[in-house]
CSV table of C-alpha atoms in Angstrom, one decimal:
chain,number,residue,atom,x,y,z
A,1,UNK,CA,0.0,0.0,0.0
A,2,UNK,CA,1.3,3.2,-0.6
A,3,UNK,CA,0.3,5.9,2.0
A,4,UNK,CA,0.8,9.2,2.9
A,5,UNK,CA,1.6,10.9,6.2
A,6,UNK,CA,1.0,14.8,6.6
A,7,UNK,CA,2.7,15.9,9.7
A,8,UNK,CA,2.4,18.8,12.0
A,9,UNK,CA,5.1,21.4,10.7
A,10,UNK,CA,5.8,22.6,14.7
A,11,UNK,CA,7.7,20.5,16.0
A,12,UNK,CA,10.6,18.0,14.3
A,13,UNK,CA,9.4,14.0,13.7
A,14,UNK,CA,9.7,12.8,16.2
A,15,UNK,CA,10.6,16.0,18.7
A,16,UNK,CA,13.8,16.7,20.2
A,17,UNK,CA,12.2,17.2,23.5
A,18,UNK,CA,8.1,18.1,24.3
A,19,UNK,CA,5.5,16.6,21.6
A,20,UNK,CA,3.1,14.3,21.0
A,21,UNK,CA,1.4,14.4,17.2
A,22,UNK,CA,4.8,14.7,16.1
A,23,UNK,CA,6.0,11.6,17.6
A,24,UNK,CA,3.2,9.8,16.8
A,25,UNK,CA,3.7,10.4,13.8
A,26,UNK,CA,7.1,9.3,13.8
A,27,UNK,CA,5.8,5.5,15.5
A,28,UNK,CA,3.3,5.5,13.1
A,29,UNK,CA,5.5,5.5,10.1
A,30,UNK,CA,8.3,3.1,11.3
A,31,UNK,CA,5.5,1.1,11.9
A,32,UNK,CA,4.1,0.8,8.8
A,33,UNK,CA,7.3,0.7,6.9
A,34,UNK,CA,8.3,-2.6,8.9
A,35,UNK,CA,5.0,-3.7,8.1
A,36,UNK,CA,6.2,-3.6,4.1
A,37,UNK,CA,4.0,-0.8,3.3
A,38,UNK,CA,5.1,2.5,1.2
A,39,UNK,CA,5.3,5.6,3.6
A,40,UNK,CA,5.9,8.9,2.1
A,41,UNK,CA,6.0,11.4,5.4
A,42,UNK,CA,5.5,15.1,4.7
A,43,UNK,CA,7.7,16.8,7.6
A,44,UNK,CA,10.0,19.6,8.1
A,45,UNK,CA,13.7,18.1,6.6
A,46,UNK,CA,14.9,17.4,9.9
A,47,UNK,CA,12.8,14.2,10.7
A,48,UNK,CA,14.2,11.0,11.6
A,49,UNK,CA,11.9,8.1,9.4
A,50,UNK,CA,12.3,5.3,7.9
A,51,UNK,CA,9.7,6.2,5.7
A,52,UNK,CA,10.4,8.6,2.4
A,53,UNK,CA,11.1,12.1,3.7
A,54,UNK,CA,9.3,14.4,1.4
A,55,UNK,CA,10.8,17.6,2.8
A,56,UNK,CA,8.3,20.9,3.2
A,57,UNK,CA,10.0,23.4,5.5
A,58,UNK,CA,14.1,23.1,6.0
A,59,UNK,CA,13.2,22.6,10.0
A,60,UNK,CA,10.5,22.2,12.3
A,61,UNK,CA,8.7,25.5,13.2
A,62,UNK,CA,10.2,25.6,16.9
A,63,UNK,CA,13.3,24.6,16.0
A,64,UNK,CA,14.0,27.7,13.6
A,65,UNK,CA,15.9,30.0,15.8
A,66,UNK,CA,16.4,32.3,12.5
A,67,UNK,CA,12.5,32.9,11.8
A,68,UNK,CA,10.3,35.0,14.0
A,69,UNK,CA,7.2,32.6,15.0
A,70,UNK,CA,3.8,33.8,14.0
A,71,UNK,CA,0.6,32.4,13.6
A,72,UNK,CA,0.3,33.8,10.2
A,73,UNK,CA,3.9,32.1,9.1
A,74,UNK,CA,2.9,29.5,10.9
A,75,UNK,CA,-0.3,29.1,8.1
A,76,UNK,CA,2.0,29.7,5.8
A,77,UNK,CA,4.3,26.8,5.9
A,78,UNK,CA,1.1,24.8,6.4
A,79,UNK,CA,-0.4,25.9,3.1
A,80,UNK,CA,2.8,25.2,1.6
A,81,UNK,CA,3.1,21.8,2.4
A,82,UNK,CA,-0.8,21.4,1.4
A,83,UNK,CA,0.3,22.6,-2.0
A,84,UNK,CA,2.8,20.0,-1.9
A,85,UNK,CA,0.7,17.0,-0.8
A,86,UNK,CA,-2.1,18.0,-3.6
A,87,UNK,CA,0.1,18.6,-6.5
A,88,UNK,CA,1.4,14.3,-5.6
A,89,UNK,CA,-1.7,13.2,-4.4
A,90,UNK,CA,-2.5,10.7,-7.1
A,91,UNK,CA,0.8,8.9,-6.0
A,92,UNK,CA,-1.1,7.4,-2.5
A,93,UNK,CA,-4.0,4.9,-1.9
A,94,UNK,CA,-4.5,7.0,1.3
A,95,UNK,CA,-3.9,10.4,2.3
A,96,UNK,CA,-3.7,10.2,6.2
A,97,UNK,CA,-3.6,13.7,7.8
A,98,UNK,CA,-2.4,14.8,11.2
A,99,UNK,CA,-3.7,18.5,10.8
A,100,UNK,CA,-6.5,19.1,12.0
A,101,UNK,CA,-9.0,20.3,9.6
A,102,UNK,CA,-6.9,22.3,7.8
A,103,UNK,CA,-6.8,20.6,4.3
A,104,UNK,CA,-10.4,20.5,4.4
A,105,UNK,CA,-11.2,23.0,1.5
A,106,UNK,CA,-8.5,21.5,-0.6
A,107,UNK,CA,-9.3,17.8,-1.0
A,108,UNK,CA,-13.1,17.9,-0.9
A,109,UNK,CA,-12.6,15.7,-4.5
A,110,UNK,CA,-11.0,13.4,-2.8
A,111,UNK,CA,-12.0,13.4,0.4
A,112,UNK,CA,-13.1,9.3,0.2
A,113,UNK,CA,-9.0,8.6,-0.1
A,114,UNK,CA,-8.2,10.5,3.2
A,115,UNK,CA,-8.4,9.7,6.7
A,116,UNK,CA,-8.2,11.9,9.5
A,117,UNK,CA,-6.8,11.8,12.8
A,118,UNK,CA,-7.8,14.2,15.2
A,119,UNK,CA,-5.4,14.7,17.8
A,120,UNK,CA,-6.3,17.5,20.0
A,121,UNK,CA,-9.3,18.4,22.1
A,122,UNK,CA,-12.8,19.2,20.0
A,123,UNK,CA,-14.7,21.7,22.3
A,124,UNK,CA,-13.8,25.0,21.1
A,125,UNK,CA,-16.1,27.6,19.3
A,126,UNK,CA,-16.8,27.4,15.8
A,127,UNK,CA,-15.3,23.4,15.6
A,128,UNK,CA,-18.5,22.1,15.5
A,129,UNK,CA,-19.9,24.4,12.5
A,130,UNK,CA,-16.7,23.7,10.4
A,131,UNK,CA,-16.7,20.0,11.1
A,132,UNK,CA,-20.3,20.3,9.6
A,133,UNK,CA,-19.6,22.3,6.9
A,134,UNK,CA,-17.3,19.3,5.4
A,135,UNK,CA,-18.9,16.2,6.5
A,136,UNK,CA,-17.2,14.2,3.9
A,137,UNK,CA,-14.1,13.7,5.6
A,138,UNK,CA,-13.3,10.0,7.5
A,139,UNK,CA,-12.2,11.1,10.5
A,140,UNK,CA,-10.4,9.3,13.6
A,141,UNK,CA,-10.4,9.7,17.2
A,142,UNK,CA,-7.5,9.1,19.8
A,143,UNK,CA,-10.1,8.3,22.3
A,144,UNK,CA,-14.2,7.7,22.3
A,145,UNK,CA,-14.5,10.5,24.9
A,146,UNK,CA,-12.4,13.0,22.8
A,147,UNK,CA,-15.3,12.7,20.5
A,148,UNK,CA,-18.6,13.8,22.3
A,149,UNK,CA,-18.5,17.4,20.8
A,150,UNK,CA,-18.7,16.2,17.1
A,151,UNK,CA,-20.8,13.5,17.7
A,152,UNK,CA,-22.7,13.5,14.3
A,153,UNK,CA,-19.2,13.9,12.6
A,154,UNK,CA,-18.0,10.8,10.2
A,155,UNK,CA,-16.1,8.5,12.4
A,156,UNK,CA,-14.3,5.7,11.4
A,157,UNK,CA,-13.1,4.7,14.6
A,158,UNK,CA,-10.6,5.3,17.4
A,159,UNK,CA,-7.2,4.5,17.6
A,160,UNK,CA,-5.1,4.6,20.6
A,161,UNK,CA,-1.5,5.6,20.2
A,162,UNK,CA,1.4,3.5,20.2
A,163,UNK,CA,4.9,3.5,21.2
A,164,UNK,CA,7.9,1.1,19.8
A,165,UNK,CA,8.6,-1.6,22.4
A,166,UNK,CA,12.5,-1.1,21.9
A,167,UNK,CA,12.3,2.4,22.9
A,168,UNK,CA,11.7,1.9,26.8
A,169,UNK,CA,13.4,-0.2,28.9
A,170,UNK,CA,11.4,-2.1,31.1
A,171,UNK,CA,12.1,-1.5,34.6
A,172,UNK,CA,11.4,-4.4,36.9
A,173,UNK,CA,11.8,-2.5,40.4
A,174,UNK,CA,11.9,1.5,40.8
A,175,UNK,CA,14.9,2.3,41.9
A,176,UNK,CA,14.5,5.7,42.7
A,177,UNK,CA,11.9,5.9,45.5
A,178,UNK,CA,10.1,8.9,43.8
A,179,UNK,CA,7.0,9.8,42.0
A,180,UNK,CA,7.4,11.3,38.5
A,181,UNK,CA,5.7,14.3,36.7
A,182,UNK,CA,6.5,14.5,33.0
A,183,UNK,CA,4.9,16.9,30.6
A,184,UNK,CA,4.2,20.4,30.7
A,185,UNK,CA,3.6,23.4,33.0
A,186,UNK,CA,0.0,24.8,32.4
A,187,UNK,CA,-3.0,25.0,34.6
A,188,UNK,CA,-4.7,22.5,32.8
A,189,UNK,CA,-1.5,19.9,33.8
A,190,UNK,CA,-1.5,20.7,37.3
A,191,UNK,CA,1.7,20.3,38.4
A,192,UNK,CA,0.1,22.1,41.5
A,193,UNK,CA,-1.7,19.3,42.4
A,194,UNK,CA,0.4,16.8,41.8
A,195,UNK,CA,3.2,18.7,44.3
A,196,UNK,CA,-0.1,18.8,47.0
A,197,UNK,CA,-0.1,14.8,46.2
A,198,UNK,CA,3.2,14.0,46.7
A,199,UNK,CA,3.3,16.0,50.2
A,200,UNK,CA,0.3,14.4,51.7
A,201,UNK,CA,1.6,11.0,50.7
A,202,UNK,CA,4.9,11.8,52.0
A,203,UNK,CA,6.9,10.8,48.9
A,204,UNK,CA,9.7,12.9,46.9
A,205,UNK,CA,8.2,14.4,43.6
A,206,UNK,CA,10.8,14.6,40.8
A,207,UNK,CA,9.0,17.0,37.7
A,208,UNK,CA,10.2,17.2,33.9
A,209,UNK,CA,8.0,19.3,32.3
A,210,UNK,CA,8.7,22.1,29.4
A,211,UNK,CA,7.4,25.9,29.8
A,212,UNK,CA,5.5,27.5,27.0
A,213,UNK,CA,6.0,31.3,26.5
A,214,UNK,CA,2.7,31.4,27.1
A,215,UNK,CA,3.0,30.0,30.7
A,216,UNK,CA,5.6,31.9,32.0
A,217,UNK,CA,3.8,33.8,34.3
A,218,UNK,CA,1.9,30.9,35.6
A,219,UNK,CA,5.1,29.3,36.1
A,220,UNK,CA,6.2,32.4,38.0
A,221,UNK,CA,3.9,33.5,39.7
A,222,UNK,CA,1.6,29.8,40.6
A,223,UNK,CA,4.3,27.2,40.6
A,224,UNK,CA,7.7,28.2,41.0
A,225,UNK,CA,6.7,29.2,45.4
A,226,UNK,CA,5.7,25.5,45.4
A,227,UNK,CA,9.0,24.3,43.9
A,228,UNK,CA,10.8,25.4,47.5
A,229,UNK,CA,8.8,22.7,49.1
A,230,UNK,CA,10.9,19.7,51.0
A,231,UNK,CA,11.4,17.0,48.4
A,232,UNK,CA,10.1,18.4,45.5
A,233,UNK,CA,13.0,18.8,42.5
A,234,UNK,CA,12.2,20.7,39.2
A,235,UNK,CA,14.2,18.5,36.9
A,236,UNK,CA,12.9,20.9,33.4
A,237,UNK,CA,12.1,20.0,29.9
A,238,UNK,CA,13.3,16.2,29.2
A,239,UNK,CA,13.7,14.2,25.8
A,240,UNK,CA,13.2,10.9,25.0
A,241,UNK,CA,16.8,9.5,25.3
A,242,UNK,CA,16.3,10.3,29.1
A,243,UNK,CA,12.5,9.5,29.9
A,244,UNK,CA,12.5,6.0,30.2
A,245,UNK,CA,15.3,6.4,33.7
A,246,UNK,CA,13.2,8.8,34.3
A,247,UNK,CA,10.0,7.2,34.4
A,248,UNK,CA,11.6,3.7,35.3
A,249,UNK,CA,12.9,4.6,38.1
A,250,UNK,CA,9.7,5.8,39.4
A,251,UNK,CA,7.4,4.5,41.7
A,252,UNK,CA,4.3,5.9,40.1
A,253,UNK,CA,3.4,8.7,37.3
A,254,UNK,CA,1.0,11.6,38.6
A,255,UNK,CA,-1.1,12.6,36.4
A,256,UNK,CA,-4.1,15.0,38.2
A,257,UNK,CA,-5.0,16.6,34.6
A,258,UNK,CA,-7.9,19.3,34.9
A,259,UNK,CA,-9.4,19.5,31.2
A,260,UNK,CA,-10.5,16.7,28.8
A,261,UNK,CA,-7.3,14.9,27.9
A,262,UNK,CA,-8.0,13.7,24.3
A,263,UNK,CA,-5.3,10.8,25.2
A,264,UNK,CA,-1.9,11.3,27.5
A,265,UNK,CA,1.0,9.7,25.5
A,266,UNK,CA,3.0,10.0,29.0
A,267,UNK,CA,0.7,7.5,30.7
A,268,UNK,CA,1.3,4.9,28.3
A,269,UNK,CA,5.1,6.0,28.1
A,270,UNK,CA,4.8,5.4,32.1
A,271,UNK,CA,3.7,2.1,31.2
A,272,UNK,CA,6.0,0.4,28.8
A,273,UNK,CA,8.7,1.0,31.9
A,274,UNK,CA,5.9,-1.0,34.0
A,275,UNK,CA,5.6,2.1,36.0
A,276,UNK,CA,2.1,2.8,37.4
A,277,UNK,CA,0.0,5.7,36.6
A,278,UNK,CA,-2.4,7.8,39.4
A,279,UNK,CA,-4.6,9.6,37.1
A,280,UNK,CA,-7.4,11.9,37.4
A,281,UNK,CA,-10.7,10.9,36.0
A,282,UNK,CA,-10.7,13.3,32.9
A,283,UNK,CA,-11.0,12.9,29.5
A,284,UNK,CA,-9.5,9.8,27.7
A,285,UNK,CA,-7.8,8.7,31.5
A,286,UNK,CA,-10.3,6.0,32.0
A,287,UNK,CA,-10.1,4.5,29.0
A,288,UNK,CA,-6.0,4.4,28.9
A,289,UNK,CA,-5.3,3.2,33.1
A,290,UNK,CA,-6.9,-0.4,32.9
A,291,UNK,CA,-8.0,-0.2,36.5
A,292,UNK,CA,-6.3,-2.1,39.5
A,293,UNK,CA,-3.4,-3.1,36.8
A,294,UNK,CA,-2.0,-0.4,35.3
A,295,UNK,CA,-2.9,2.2,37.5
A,296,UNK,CA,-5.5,3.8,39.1
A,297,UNK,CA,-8.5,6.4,38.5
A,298,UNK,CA,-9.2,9.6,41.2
A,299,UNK,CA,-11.2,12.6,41.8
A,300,UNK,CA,-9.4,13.9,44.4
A,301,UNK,CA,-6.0,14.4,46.1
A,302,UNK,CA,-6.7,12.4,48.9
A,303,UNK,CA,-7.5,9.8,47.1
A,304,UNK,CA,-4.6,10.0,44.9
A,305,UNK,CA,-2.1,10.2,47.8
A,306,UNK,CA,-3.6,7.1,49.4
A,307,UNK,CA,-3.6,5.3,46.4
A,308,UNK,CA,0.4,5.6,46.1
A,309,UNK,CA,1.2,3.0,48.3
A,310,UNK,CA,-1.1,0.6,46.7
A,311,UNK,CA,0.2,1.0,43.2
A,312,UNK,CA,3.8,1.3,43.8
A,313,UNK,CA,3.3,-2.6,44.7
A,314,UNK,CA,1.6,-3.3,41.1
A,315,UNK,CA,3.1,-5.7,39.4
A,316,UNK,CA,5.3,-4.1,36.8
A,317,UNK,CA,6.0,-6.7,34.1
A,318,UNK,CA,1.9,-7.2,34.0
A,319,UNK,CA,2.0,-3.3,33.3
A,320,UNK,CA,4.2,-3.8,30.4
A,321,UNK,CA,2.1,-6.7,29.4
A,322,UNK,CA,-0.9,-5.0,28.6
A,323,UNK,CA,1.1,-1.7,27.3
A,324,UNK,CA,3.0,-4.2,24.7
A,325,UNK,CA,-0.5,-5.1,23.7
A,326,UNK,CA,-2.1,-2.4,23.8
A,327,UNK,CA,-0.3,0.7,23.0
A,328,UNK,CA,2.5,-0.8,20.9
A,329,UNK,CA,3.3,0.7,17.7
A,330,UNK,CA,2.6,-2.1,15.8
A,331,UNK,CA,-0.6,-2.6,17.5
A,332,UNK,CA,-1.4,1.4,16.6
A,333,UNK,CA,-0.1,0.6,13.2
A,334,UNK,CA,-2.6,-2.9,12.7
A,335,UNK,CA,-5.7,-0.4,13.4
A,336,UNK,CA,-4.6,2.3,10.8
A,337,UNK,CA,-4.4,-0.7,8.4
A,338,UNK,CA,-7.9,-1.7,8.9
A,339,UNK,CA,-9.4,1.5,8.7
A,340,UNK,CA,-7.2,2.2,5.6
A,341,UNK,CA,-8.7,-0.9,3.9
A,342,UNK,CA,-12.1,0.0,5.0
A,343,UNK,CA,-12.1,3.1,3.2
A,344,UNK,CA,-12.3,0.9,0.0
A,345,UNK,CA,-15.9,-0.1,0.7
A,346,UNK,CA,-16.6,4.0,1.2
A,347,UNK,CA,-15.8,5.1,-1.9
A,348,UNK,CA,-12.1,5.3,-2.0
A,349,UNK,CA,-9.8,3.0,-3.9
A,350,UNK,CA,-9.4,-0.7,-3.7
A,351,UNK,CA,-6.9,-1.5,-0.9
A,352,UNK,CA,-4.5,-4.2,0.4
A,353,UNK,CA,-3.5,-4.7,3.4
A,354,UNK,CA,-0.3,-6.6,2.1
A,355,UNK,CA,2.6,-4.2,0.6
């Protein structure tokens, strides 16, 4: 099969630190290239695929210390690479976009050969009246709950994300004694309330997490006080050559998210180290934690802090288990396949699933 990738233009594939399309992305590709099929990924030049690099921007949007960031550069490196994708879209079986809705007005013709995947959260104003406007589309959800505010929208299915196996060690015992916070600092993270957690359970609370621009003065003015506090160590942003000793080594991910979480690649990242995850019951969290296995589902912080003691005695290669089942990046990569071929009985072309 010969497919198409359309990446996000922000960040590298996969990022050199914070990202999650991006790296998806990236898992999704090397997937389906050891899988025999023909990937094309369109990407800023610096990703690292094994698929066909089709090159659309000379580096990744963050990464491009020379160019002052706007949103309206931004749209234009986006627009560019939708030029790109059109003008060779005849090449693909399947066009499988990672950009939101923003190729919408472009390949309404072919709208049957494309699939979708939205990876962000669907609530906002005016996404509802767009999403109706071009109803054609075959879209794809990272998680059934991301997609209550498009209900009547043209779902093929959901797909969880996947991670390669090889690229975290399993950890058989956590070493470290702490609990982990990895992501970013926002108020919809709650690094807050994951500090308030790991003081009322009286364990040490390690936190790699990247600051936006934007969050500077949260960081400032909310979180940095809290960071004085005995036993709490701001570790800053992390990459992936160092998360899996970082999450290893832990005794238990926090993560007390306040807003709907369309899926939280770090829980499953927590998980292929066997490392438990205390998450709070938002967004995709219940569907991802399989409960009493791989971690455990709160509403509140003393629930979380007494629940630390019980999962830090999980058993850790049963976590892996179930992550190598189900959030590897073959098994992400097997789901894309069948909703790939199923696009044949809707209109698009006749696909195989062999190469």
């Amino acid at each position: 099969m010969k497919i198409a990738q359309i990446s996000p233009l922000y960040e590298a594939v996969p990022p050199r630190l914070y990202g999650g399309t991006e790296r998806v992305v990236a898992h999704l590709c090397d997937a389906l290239v050891e899988a025999g099929h023909e990937v094309t990924l369109f990407a800023s030049a610096d990703a690292d695929t094994r698929a066909e690099l089709a090159p659309v921007r000379d580096c990744a949007i963050r990464l491009d210390t020379g160019a002052f960031a706007s949103s309206t550069a931004n749209l234009a490196a986006h627009l560019s690479q939708m030029y790109e994708v059109r003008r060779r879209a005849a090449e693909f079986d399947v066009l499988h976009f990672h950009v939101d809705l923003l190729h919408f007005p472009f390949f309404e013709d072919c709208a049957d050969r494309t699939l979708t995947t939205l990876h962000g959260r669907l609530d906002h104003k005016d996404m509802a009246p767009a999403y109706k406007r071009w109803p054609r589309y075959p879209l794809v959800s990272i998680s059934n709950h991301q997609r209550r505010p498009l209900r009547h929208a043209r779902w093929l299915g959901t797909v969880y994300h996947g991670l390669p196996q090889e690229r975290f060690a399993f950890a058989p015992r956590p070493a470290g004694g702490y609990l982990a916070f990895l992501g970013r600092i926002s108020p919809e993270k709650r690094v807050d309330r994951a500090i308030e957690i790991a003081r009322l359970a009286g364990w040490p609370l390690k936190i790699a997490a990247k600051v936006d621009r934007a969050d500077l003065d949260y960081f400032r003015d909310t979180i940095a006080p809290l960071l004085d506090a005995p036993g709490i160590e701001f570790i800053g942003e992390i990459g992936d050559a160092d998360k899996a000793a970082f999450l290893g080594e832990a005794a238990a991910l926090l993560f007390p998210i306040d807003w709907p979480e369309p899926f939280g690649l770090v829980m499953i990242e927590a998980m292929a180290c066997g490392t438990p995850v205390i998450g709070w019951n938002c967004g995709s969290v219940p569907e991802v934690i399989d409960e009493g296995v791989t971690g455990t589902v709160v509403d509140s912080v003393e629930a979380a802090a007494a629940a630390v003691r019980a999962v830090a005695g999980y058993d850790r290669a049963r976590i892996r288990s179930v992550f190598e089942r189900r959030f590897s990046a073959a098994a992400m990569a097997h789901d894309y396949l069948d909703l790939y071929a199923g696009l044949a009985g809707r209109g698009g072309r006749a696909l195989q699933l062999s190469a």
